[in-house]
Amino acid sequence: MKEIKPFETLNRSRLLTLIALLCMFLVMLFCNLKTNLLADDFMYCFSFADDSRIDSLADCFPSIWAHRYSMNGRLISHFLVQVFLMLPLGIFKVLNSLILVAEVYLVYRIANRDRERNNLLLLCVFGCIWIFTLNFGQVILWLDGSINYLWATFFSLLFLTVYMRKFLYGRDIRALPLRILYVLAAFLVGAYSENCSSTVIFCSACFLLLGRFVKKQRIAPYLWLAVLAAFGGFLFMLSAPAEIMNKSSQFTFSNLFDNFVTALEMYHRIWLPFAVYTVLAVIAYHRRLDQDTQILAAMLMLGSLASVFVLTFASFFPERSAYIGTLLIIAAASVLFAALFESECKPLLVSLGLICLMAAFYKGAVGVQDIIKTNYYLTENEKQIVACREEGIMDVSVYRVYSKTSYCAIEGLGYLNTEEADTWPNKYMAAYFGVDSIIGE
């Protein structure tokens, strides 16, 4: 079949790559700017140590240590939440948009490796995140949620690239100071998020073992030390009194089985990228694709399974926890997509990619429309609360706001309690706006 040169030119265009990344950033920045503070955001504006408003970086330290005893062991992520809530919100919104674009590009680079530029693949990674992320608004746009899930996944994948490079190319971090810094960073990654951290530790160890016994590589000590440091951070997080208290009554057969079924249901929700990966994996095996590529894709897929099914042992199992599992499926499929793109399967993959982009455009348009509408009503409520406060009305009632899609962070999160004002999140929202009480109606 004769190649269509205009397509090849566009697909390999460096300028188009830069334009695509810029457009991704602008879309995400717009969505971030149209996302209001919600739920836990108001709670984290106040110290867990003494309920005072956090006004400085120094206030965050006693607050987050008290958080370890009352909420959970995710000190690093929630410390960042409190820092960004203290700063002008525009800083977070710009940085959050950059994190998402950086994550898309990181997945693309892992998949495409040293091959020719593939703009279709880059756009498809972004499109798949839009289409398949469960509770998109809570994971990608909500301040508290994005720092706990989007950022956790990005840091985890970035950490894991060192082990991928070692397995694929035998490359090490050469400078001793950088090795030391990497080991120290490993502790932070391990202490960041329960299922992200456990997934990173598992995948890192697997890549080292595969390199040692399949490829006979010499493993530098810093790589094992980094795994141990990550495991130490993970244990530090799990040893928080709040974590122990939350899990103390969870290890019964009934609870574990219920969580296992919930994990299966989550995978059912993202069955399509799983199916695409499976088909591409069969084609790759049949065509005898190089071993490294097949192992890399399989390891990412195994990491996805581990990240979701480890939540069988969790005390709290929101759908947003499945984000790292979803992204790793997308990454696994992308690895095979990029490798097979150079084969006779190219027409099929181009068709698959274009279908993905059309679906993403539809989903994106519907999602952005819902984000804009929801933002309008939430902003009107905030204006009403401020107006009431200025008029001396300190007990305020506002209409509850609902969204139509999960592209809004408010979907499934809960906006305001309609029965009791002195409860979550009403009391924190009232304290944030400086009124005595807020109730939903």
Tab-separated table of C-alpha atoms in Angstrom:
chain	number	residue	atom	x	y	z
A	1	MET	CA	0.000	0.000	0.000
A	2	LYS	CA	1.378	3.384	-1.042
A	3	GLU	CA	2.089	5.677	1.883
A	4	ILE	CA	0.195	8.948	2.173
A	5	LYS	CA	3.041	11.440	2.432
A	6	PRO	CA	1.023	14.365	3.898
A	7	PHE	CA	0.009	12.152	6.818
A	8	GLU	CA	3.591	11.047	7.402
A	9	THR	CA	4.781	14.651	7.294
A	10	LEU	CA	2.188	15.766	9.835
A	11	ASN	CA	2.712	12.756	12.048
A	12	ARG	CA	6.441	13.402	12.260
A	13	SER	CA	6.223	17.197	12.480
A	14	ARG	CA	8.057	18.683	15.450
A	15	LEU	CA	6.012	21.871	15.096
A	16	LEU	CA	2.774	19.889	15.324
A	17	THR	CA	4.081	18.168	18.462
A	18	LEU	CA	4.686	21.543	20.117
A	19	ILE	CA	1.276	22.842	18.983
A	20	ALA	CA	-0.416	19.693	20.326
A	21	LEU	CA	1.279	20.027	23.720
A	22	LEU	CA	0.396	23.727	23.897
A	23	CYS	CA	-3.255	22.994	23.036
A	24	MET	CA	-3.370	20.282	25.716
A	25	PHE	CA	-2.030	22.752	28.260
A	26	LEU	CA	-4.504	25.471	27.279
A	27	VAL	CA	-7.468	23.080	27.411
A	28	MET	CA	-6.425	21.800	30.819
A	29	LEU	CA	-5.730	25.307	32.114
A	30	PHE	CA	-9.202	26.430	31.013
A	31	CYS	CA	-10.800	23.439	32.777
A	32	ASN	CA	-8.726	24.073	35.905
A	33	LEU	CA	-9.707	27.734	35.971
A	34	LYS	CA	-13.360	26.704	35.717
A	35	THR	CA	-13.094	24.270	38.645
A	36	ASN	CA	-14.058	25.638	42.081
A	37	LEU	CA	-12.813	24.639	45.508
A	38	LEU	CA	-14.932	21.759	46.774
A	39	ALA	CA	-15.458	19.492	49.774
A	40	ASP	CA	-12.095	18.606	51.373
A	41	ASP	CA	-10.468	21.691	49.861
A	42	PHE	CA	-12.258	23.828	52.450
A	43	MET	CA	-11.288	21.478	55.269
A	44	TYR	CA	-7.594	21.567	54.355
A	45	CYS	CA	-7.573	25.362	54.570
A	46	PHE	CA	-7.566	24.875	58.348
A	47	SER	CA	-5.033	23.319	60.690
A	48	PHE	CA	-5.691	19.821	61.982
A	49	ALA	CA	-3.751	20.814	65.098
A	50	ASP	CA	-5.945	23.677	66.351
A	51	ASP	CA	-8.579	24.426	63.636
A	52	SER	CA	-6.979	27.810	62.907
A	53	ARG	CA	-6.732	29.128	59.328
A	54	ILE	CA	-3.413	28.214	57.731
A	55	ASP	CA	-1.606	31.436	56.875
A	56	SER	CA	2.027	30.388	56.539
A	57	LEU	CA	4.249	27.469	55.655
A	58	ALA	CA	5.107	27.039	59.333
A	59	ASP	CA	1.425	26.372	60.094
A	60	CYS	CA	1.434	23.372	57.757
A	61	PHE	CA	3.906	21.271	59.772
A	62	PRO	CA	1.962	20.857	63.043
A	63	SER	CA	-1.232	20.536	61.011
A	64	ILE	CA	-0.011	17.693	58.868
A	65	TRP	CA	1.478	15.848	61.839
A	66	ALA	CA	-1.908	16.018	63.561
A	67	HIS	CA	-3.412	14.801	60.266
A	68	ARG	CA	-1.334	11.627	60.672
A	69	TYR	CA	-3.288	10.849	63.853
A	70	SER	CA	-6.774	11.868	62.734
A	71	MET	CA	-7.079	11.255	58.975
A	72	ASN	CA	-4.457	9.106	57.219
A	73	GLY	CA	-0.727	8.704	56.618
A	74	ARG	CA	-0.487	10.598	53.313
A	75	LEU	CA	1.527	13.412	54.855
A	76	ILE	CA	3.363	14.504	51.709
A	77	SER	CA	0.359	14.837	49.414
A	78	HIS	CA	-1.775	16.584	52.024
A	79	PHE	CA	1.091	18.868	53.004
A	80	LEU	CA	1.167	19.975	49.351
A	81	VAL	CA	-2.614	20.427	49.431
A	82	GLN	CA	-2.358	22.785	52.401
A	83	VAL	CA	0.540	24.703	50.838
A	84	PHE	CA	-1.300	25.307	47.557
A	85	LEU	CA	-4.519	26.285	49.341
A	86	MET	CA	-2.511	28.929	51.180
A	87	LEU	CA	-1.055	30.323	47.913
A	88	PRO	CA	-2.951	32.135	45.131
A	89	LEU	CA	-5.019	29.427	43.408
A	90	GLY	CA	-3.724	30.422	39.980
A	91	ILE	CA	-0.332	28.916	40.859
A	92	PHE	CA	-1.869	25.509	41.458
A	93	LYS	CA	-4.040	25.669	38.354
A	94	VAL	CA	-1.098	26.414	36.063
A	95	LEU	CA	1.091	23.769	37.704
A	96	ASN	CA	-1.695	21.180	37.668
A	97	SER	CA	-2.188	21.717	33.931
A	98	LEU	CA	1.548	21.299	33.371
A	99	ILE	CA	1.602	18.069	35.397
A	100	LEU	CA	-1.105	16.517	33.214
A	101	VAL	CA	0.658	17.510	29.985
A	102	ALA	CA	3.989	16.271	31.365
A	103	GLU	CA	2.351	12.957	32.256
A	104	VAL	CA	0.936	12.586	28.744
A	105	TYR	CA	4.361	13.291	27.253
A	106	LEU	CA	6.051	10.884	29.678
A	107	VAL	CA	3.724	8.037	28.656
A	108	TYR	CA	4.334	8.920	25.014
A	109	ARG	CA	8.124	8.829	25.460
A	110	ILE	CA	7.988	5.519	27.333
A	111	ALA	CA	5.932	4.037	24.492
A	112	ASN	CA	7.695	5.568	21.496
A	113	ARG	CA	11.216	5.213	22.883
A	114	ASP	CA	13.778	6.105	20.192
A	115	ARG	CA	11.457	5.772	17.221
A	116	GLU	CA	10.444	8.526	14.819
A	117	ARG	CA	8.073	11.159	16.179
A	118	ASN	CA	4.448	9.933	16.284
A	119	ASN	CA	1.969	12.734	16.867
A	120	LEU	CA	-1.000	10.395	16.469
A	121	LEU	CA	0.216	8.370	19.437
A	122	LEU	CA	0.776	11.517	21.518
A	123	LEU	CA	-2.762	12.756	20.846
A	124	CYS	CA	-4.218	9.299	21.518
A	125	VAL	CA	-2.591	9.140	24.968
A	126	PHE	CA	-4.242	12.457	25.841
A	127	GLY	CA	-7.521	11.293	24.301
A	128	CYS	CA	-7.507	8.017	26.233
A	129	ILE	CA	-7.015	9.857	29.534
A	130	TRP	CA	-10.069	11.980	28.690
A	131	ILE	CA	-12.167	8.987	27.692
A	132	PHE	CA	-11.268	6.346	30.255
A	133	THR	CA	-10.348	8.131	33.509
A	134	LEU	CA	-12.935	7.278	36.156
A	135	ASN	CA	-14.153	10.395	37.987
A	136	PHE	CA	-12.102	12.607	35.661
A	137	GLY	CA	-12.941	15.843	37.492
A	138	GLN	CA	-11.945	14.489	40.895
A	139	VAL	CA	-8.664	13.043	39.604
A	140	ILE	CA	-7.529	15.699	37.133
A	141	LEU	CA	-9.128	18.996	38.227
A	142	TRP	CA	-10.109	18.943	41.925
A	143	LEU	CA	-7.268	20.426	43.961
A	144	ASP	CA	-7.204	17.854	46.749
A	145	GLY	CA	-7.934	14.975	44.373
A	146	SER	CA	-5.405	15.871	41.685
A	147	ILE	CA	-2.538	16.228	44.152
A	148	ASN	CA	-3.428	12.864	45.686
A	149	TYR	CA	-4.025	10.932	42.444
A	150	LEU	CA	-2.828	12.733	39.298
A	151	TRP	CA	0.400	13.933	40.900
A	152	ALA	CA	0.966	10.626	42.690
A	153	THR	CA	0.701	8.776	39.398
A	154	PHE	CA	3.043	11.205	37.632
A	155	PHE	CA	5.709	11.000	40.351
A	156	SER	CA	5.389	7.203	40.437
A	157	LEU	CA	5.777	6.835	36.678
A	158	LEU	CA	8.693	9.283	36.635
A	159	PHE	CA	10.412	7.260	39.379
A	160	LEU	CA	9.787	4.035	37.478
A	161	THR	CA	11.433	5.293	34.271
A	162	VAL	CA	14.861	4.788	35.855
A	163	TYR	CA	14.125	1.062	36.212
A	164	MET	CA	12.670	0.863	32.700
A	165	ARG	CA	15.810	2.472	31.242
A	166	LYS	CA	17.981	0.054	33.195
A	167	PHE	CA	16.061	-2.967	31.915
A	168	LEU	CA	15.769	-1.776	28.301
A	169	TYR	CA	19.162	-0.162	27.730
A	170	GLY	CA	21.297	-1.043	30.750
A	171	ARG	CA	21.599	2.669	31.589
A	172	ASP	CA	22.344	3.883	35.108
A	173	ILE	CA	22.379	7.211	36.876
A	174	ARG	CA	26.107	7.913	36.745
A	175	ALA	CA	26.723	10.831	39.115
A	176	LEU	CA	26.964	9.818	42.781
A	177	PRO	CA	25.106	12.927	44.076
A	178	LEU	CA	22.222	12.145	41.711
A	179	ARG	CA	22.140	8.538	42.908
A	180	ILE	CA	21.930	9.735	46.516
A	181	LEU	CA	19.197	12.218	45.590
A	182	TYR	CA	17.275	9.466	43.798
A	183	VAL	CA	17.375	7.190	46.845
A	184	LEU	CA	16.121	10.040	49.047
A	185	ALA	CA	13.356	10.799	46.545
A	186	ALA	CA	12.402	7.113	46.648
A	187	PHE	CA	11.354	7.473	50.286
A	188	LEU	CA	9.049	10.376	49.361
A	189	VAL	CA	7.543	8.436	46.461
A	190	GLY	CA	6.974	5.443	48.742
A	191	ALA	CA	5.241	7.617	51.329
A	192	TYR	CA	3.031	9.487	48.852
A	193	SER	CA	0.067	7.225	48.050
A	194	GLU	CA	-0.952	3.734	49.142
A	195	ASN	CA	-1.663	2.018	45.826
A	196	CYS	CA	0.726	4.125	43.718
A	197	SER	CA	3.589	3.417	46.093
A	198	SER	CA	2.924	-0.306	46.319
A	199	THR	CA	2.738	-0.469	42.524
A	200	VAL	CA	6.049	1.364	42.089
A	201	ILE	CA	7.811	-0.894	44.587
A	202	PHE	CA	6.431	-4.024	42.895
A	203	CYS	CA	7.253	-2.912	39.335
A	204	SER	CA	10.722	-1.615	40.239
A	205	ALA	CA	11.680	-4.909	41.866
A	206	CYS	CA	10.294	-6.861	38.899
A	207	PHE	CA	12.318	-4.823	36.395
A	208	LEU	CA	15.478	-5.388	38.448
A	209	LEU	CA	14.867	-9.134	38.672
A	210	LEU	CA	14.107	-9.362	34.957
A	211	GLY	CA	17.261	-7.427	34.149
A	212	ARG	CA	19.365	-9.586	36.442
A	213	PHE	CA	18.081	-13.026	35.440
A	214	VAL	CA	16.757	-12.543	31.892
A	215	LYS	CA	19.353	-10.092	30.555
A	216	LYS	CA	22.194	-10.917	32.997
A	217	GLN	CA	22.638	-7.263	33.929
A	218	ARG	CA	24.793	-6.061	36.781
A	219	ILE	CA	22.521	-4.211	39.205
A	220	ALA	CA	24.088	-1.208	40.929
A	221	PRO	CA	23.417	-1.084	44.699
A	222	TYR	CA	21.631	2.293	44.528
A	223	LEU	CA	18.772	0.699	42.568
A	224	TRP	CA	18.112	-1.835	45.328
A	225	LEU	CA	18.561	0.881	47.962
A	226	ALA	CA	15.940	2.999	46.195
A	227	VAL	CA	13.462	0.109	46.293
A	228	LEU	CA	14.174	-0.351	50.010
A	229	ALA	CA	13.834	3.404	50.615
A	230	ALA	CA	10.483	3.431	48.812
A	231	PHE	CA	9.365	0.485	50.916
A	232	GLY	CA	10.483	2.362	54.035
A	233	GLY	CA	8.391	5.366	52.996
A	234	PHE	CA	5.464	3.050	52.348
A	235	LEU	CA	5.753	1.560	55.845
A	236	PHE	CA	6.024	5.047	57.344
A	237	MET	CA	2.755	5.981	55.652
A	238	LEU	CA	0.968	2.797	56.735
A	239	SER	CA	2.240	3.117	60.324
A	240	ALA	CA	0.294	6.345	60.852
A	241	PRO	CA	-2.130	5.855	63.778
A	242	ALA	CA	-5.052	6.939	61.575
A	243	GLU	CA	-4.145	4.331	58.946
A	244	ILE	CA	-3.927	1.594	61.572
A	245	MET	CA	-7.238	2.659	63.092
A	246	ASN	CA	-8.960	2.767	59.694
A	247	LYS	CA	-7.749	-0.697	58.753
A	248	SER	CA	-8.128	-2.419	62.117
A	249	SER	CA	-11.636	-3.684	61.415
A	250	GLN	CA	-11.233	-4.238	57.661
A	251	PHE	CA	-9.425	-7.561	57.471
A	252	THR	CA	-12.415	-9.859	57.462
A	253	PHE	CA	-13.221	-12.254	54.650
A	254	SER	CA	-16.435	-10.403	53.886
A	255	ASN	CA	-14.751	-6.985	53.560
A	256	LEU	CA	-11.858	-8.343	51.524
A	257	PHE	CA	-14.196	-10.130	49.139
A	258	ASP	CA	-16.367	-7.030	48.752
A	259	ASN	CA	-13.290	-4.961	47.903
A	260	PHE	CA	-12.121	-7.600	45.438
A	261	VAL	CA	-15.467	-7.467	43.656
A	262	THR	CA	-15.262	-3.657	43.624
A	263	ALA	CA	-11.854	-3.944	41.950
A	264	LEU	CA	-13.341	-6.263	39.334
A	265	GLU	CA	-16.137	-3.768	38.737
A	266	MET	CA	-13.578	-0.993	38.231
A	267	TYR	CA	-11.797	-3.079	35.623
A	268	HIS	CA	-15.148	-3.690	33.975
A	269	ARG	CA	-15.511	0.094	33.695
A	270	ILE	CA	-12.211	0.302	31.792
A	271	TRP	CA	-12.592	-2.910	29.780
A	272	LEU	CA	-12.048	-1.242	26.394
A	273	PRO	CA	-8.383	-0.199	26.826
A	274	PHE	CA	-7.792	-3.584	28.441
A	275	ALA	CA	-9.304	-5.253	25.350
A	276	VAL	CA	-7.193	-3.104	23.020
A	277	TYR	CA	-4.062	-4.058	24.943
A	278	THR	CA	-4.994	-7.756	24.765
A	279	VAL	CA	-5.544	-7.653	20.989
A	280	LEU	CA	-2.286	-5.771	20.401
A	281	ALA	CA	-0.424	-8.170	22.703
A	282	VAL	CA	-1.665	-11.174	20.715
A	283	ILE	CA	-0.664	-9.505	17.437
A	284	ALA	CA	2.747	-8.601	18.879
A	285	TYR	CA	3.330	-12.189	20.020
A	286	HIS	CA	2.185	-13.614	16.685
A	287	ARG	CA	4.476	-11.233	14.773
A	288	ARG	CA	7.377	-12.055	17.126
A	289	LEU	CA	7.888	-8.471	18.205
A	290	ASP	CA	11.152	-7.905	20.065
A	291	GLN	CA	11.214	-9.370	23.570
A	292	ASP	CA	11.982	-6.102	25.359
A	293	THR	CA	8.883	-4.397	23.971
A	294	GLN	CA	6.603	-7.290	24.858
A	295	ILE	CA	8.028	-7.514	28.388
A	296	LEU	CA	7.747	-3.754	28.924
A	297	ALA	CA	4.087	-3.747	27.864
A	298	ALA	CA	3.337	-6.834	29.966
A	299	MET	CA	5.007	-5.304	33.036
A	300	LEU	CA	2.974	-2.108	32.700
A	301	MET	CA	-0.163	-4.206	32.384
A	302	LEU	CA	0.837	-6.260	35.424
A	303	GLY	CA	1.438	-3.017	37.318
A	304	SER	CA	-2.053	-1.882	36.379
A	305	LEU	CA	-3.581	-5.060	37.759
A	306	ALA	CA	-1.505	-4.800	40.941
A	307	SER	CA	-2.444	-1.140	41.506
A	308	VAL	CA	-6.166	-1.868	41.416
A	309	PHE	CA	-6.341	-5.247	43.123
A	310	VAL	CA	-4.075	-4.155	45.994
A	311	LEU	CA	-7.055	-1.987	46.952
A	312	THR	CA	-8.709	-5.219	48.081
A	313	PHE	CA	-6.884	-4.480	51.347
A	314	ALA	CA	-7.920	-0.812	51.511
A	315	SER	CA	-10.322	0.648	54.048
A	316	PHE	CA	-11.552	3.282	51.580
A	317	PHE	CA	-11.930	2.502	47.878
A	318	PRO	CA	-13.035	5.497	45.752
A	319	GLU	CA	-13.034	5.132	41.971
A	320	ARG	CA	-10.365	7.801	41.650
A	321	SER	CA	-7.922	5.320	43.223
A	322	ALA	CA	-8.025	3.387	39.959
A	323	TYR	CA	-6.371	6.208	38.015
A	324	ILE	CA	-2.867	4.768	38.100
A	325	GLY	CA	-4.279	1.437	36.928
A	326	THR	CA	-6.026	3.149	34.028
A	327	LEU	CA	-2.927	5.097	33.029
A	328	LEU	CA	-0.739	1.986	33.117
A	329	ILE	CA	-3.181	0.167	30.800
A	330	ILE	CA	-3.001	3.142	28.426
A	331	ALA	CA	0.798	3.049	28.660
A	332	ALA	CA	0.921	-0.706	28.014
A	333	ALA	CA	-1.299	-0.406	24.943
A	334	SER	CA	0.735	2.610	23.766
A	335	VAL	CA	3.982	0.623	23.913
A	336	LEU	CA	2.543	-1.999	21.564
A	337	PHE	CA	0.832	0.633	19.391
A	338	ALA	CA	4.157	2.409	18.807
A	339	ALA	CA	6.032	-0.812	18.018
A	340	LEU	CA	3.380	-2.207	15.652
A	341	PHE	CA	2.990	1.178	13.954
A	342	GLU	CA	6.140	0.371	11.978
A	343	SER	CA	4.646	-2.889	10.663
A	344	GLU	CA	1.941	-3.926	8.219
A	345	CYS	CA	-0.585	-3.216	10.987
A	346	LYS	CA	-0.146	0.522	10.447
A	347	PRO	CA	-3.455	1.116	8.556
A	348	LEU	CA	-5.365	-0.644	11.330
A	349	LEU	CA	-3.600	1.384	14.021
A	350	VAL	CA	-4.149	4.669	12.187
A	351	SER	CA	-7.861	3.829	11.988
A	352	LEU	CA	-7.921	2.920	15.676
A	353	GLY	CA	-6.135	6.159	16.552
A	354	LEU	CA	-8.528	8.314	14.546
A	355	ILE	CA	-11.538	6.627	16.185
A	356	CYS	CA	-9.958	7.385	19.580
A	357	LEU	CA	-9.508	11.047	18.670
A	358	MET	CA	-13.100	11.386	17.457
A	359	ALA	CA	-14.392	9.835	20.679
A	360	ALA	CA	-12.118	12.096	22.736
A	361	PHE	CA	-13.340	15.184	20.866
A	362	TYR	CA	-16.957	14.268	21.621
A	363	LYS	CA	-16.247	13.431	25.258
A	364	GLY	CA	-14.149	16.555	25.616
A	365	ALA	CA	-16.836	18.848	24.221
A	366	VAL	CA	-19.510	17.363	26.495
A	367	GLY	CA	-17.194	17.488	29.499
A	368	VAL	CA	-16.052	21.077	28.982
A	369	GLN	CA	-19.658	22.217	28.521
A	370	ASP	CA	-20.621	20.605	31.838
A	371	ILE	CA	-17.573	22.100	33.582
A	372	ILE	CA	-18.526	25.594	32.366
A	373	LYS	CA	-22.161	25.272	33.464
A	374	THR	CA	-21.317	23.830	36.858
A	375	ASN	CA	-18.708	26.526	37.452
A	376	TYR	CA	-21.298	29.223	36.719
A	377	TYR	CA	-23.752	27.944	39.343
A	378	LEU	CA	-21.056	27.302	41.960
A	379	THR	CA	-19.635	30.786	41.429
A	380	GLU	CA	-23.092	32.321	41.773
A	381	ASN	CA	-23.511	30.506	45.094
A	382	GLU	CA	-20.159	31.835	46.289
A	383	LYS	CA	-21.179	35.374	45.335
A	384	GLN	CA	-24.424	34.928	47.252
A	385	ILE	CA	-22.573	33.757	50.371
A	386	VAL	CA	-20.224	36.765	50.240
A	387	ALA	CA	-23.163	39.156	49.679
A	388	CYS	CA	-25.033	37.710	52.670
A	389	ARG	CA	-21.950	38.050	54.866
A	390	GLU	CA	-21.522	41.693	53.870
A	391	GLU	CA	-25.183	42.356	54.719
A	392	GLY	CA	-24.772	40.748	58.144
A	393	ILE	CA	-26.702	37.565	57.264
A	394	MET	CA	-24.516	34.930	58.868
A	395	ASP	CA	-26.740	31.857	58.369
A	396	VAL	CA	-26.871	31.262	54.633
A	397	SER	CA	-28.771	28.812	52.455
A	398	VAL	CA	-27.837	28.191	48.818
A	399	TYR	CA	-29.092	25.853	46.128
A	400	ARG	CA	-27.332	22.546	45.745
A	401	VAL	CA	-25.459	22.236	42.466
A	402	TYR	CA	-25.397	19.068	40.371
A	403	SER	CA	-23.390	18.127	37.308
A	404	LYS	CA	-24.324	15.856	34.423
A	405	THR	CA	-20.962	14.167	33.898
A	406	SER	CA	-17.955	13.006	35.893
A	407	TYR	CA	-15.827	15.603	34.128
A	408	CYS	CA	-16.928	17.946	36.908
A	409	ALA	CA	-15.233	17.344	40.230
A	410	ILE	CA	-18.524	17.789	42.060
A	411	GLU	CA	-20.015	14.653	40.495
A	412	GLY	CA	-20.251	12.018	43.233
A	413	LEU	CA	-18.238	14.170	45.631
A	414	GLY	CA	-20.990	15.929	47.525
A	415	TYR	CA	-21.532	19.665	47.564
A	416	LEU	CA	-23.537	20.651	50.642
A	417	ASN	CA	-25.487	18.758	53.275
A	418	THR	CA	-29.157	19.742	53.148
A	419	GLU	CA	-30.051	18.661	56.684
A	420	GLU	CA	-27.272	19.646	59.069
A	421	ALA	CA	-25.091	22.745	58.832
A	422	ASP	CA	-22.585	21.609	61.468
A	423	THR	CA	-21.186	18.737	59.451
A	424	TRP	CA	-18.796	18.040	56.578
A	425	PRO	CA	-18.405	19.894	54.265
A	426	ASN	CA	-20.828	22.632	55.356
A	427	LYS	CA	-18.975	23.741	58.487
A	428	TYR	CA	-15.631	24.072	56.706
A	429	MET	CA	-17.178	25.961	53.815
A	430	ALA	CA	-18.866	28.326	56.293
A	431	ALA	CA	-15.567	28.904	58.096
A	432	TYR	CA	-13.808	29.526	54.776
A	433	PHE	CA	-16.299	32.232	53.737
A	434	GLY	CA	-16.553	33.689	57.243
A	435	VAL	CA	-20.221	33.007	58.031
A	436	ASP	CA	-21.805	31.084	60.897
A	437	SER	CA	-23.444	28.379	58.812
A	438	ILE	CA	-24.230	27.268	55.263
A	439	ILE	CA	-26.956	24.810	54.351
A	440	GLY	CA	-27.929	23.358	50.979
A	441	GLU	CA	-31.477	23.429	49.731
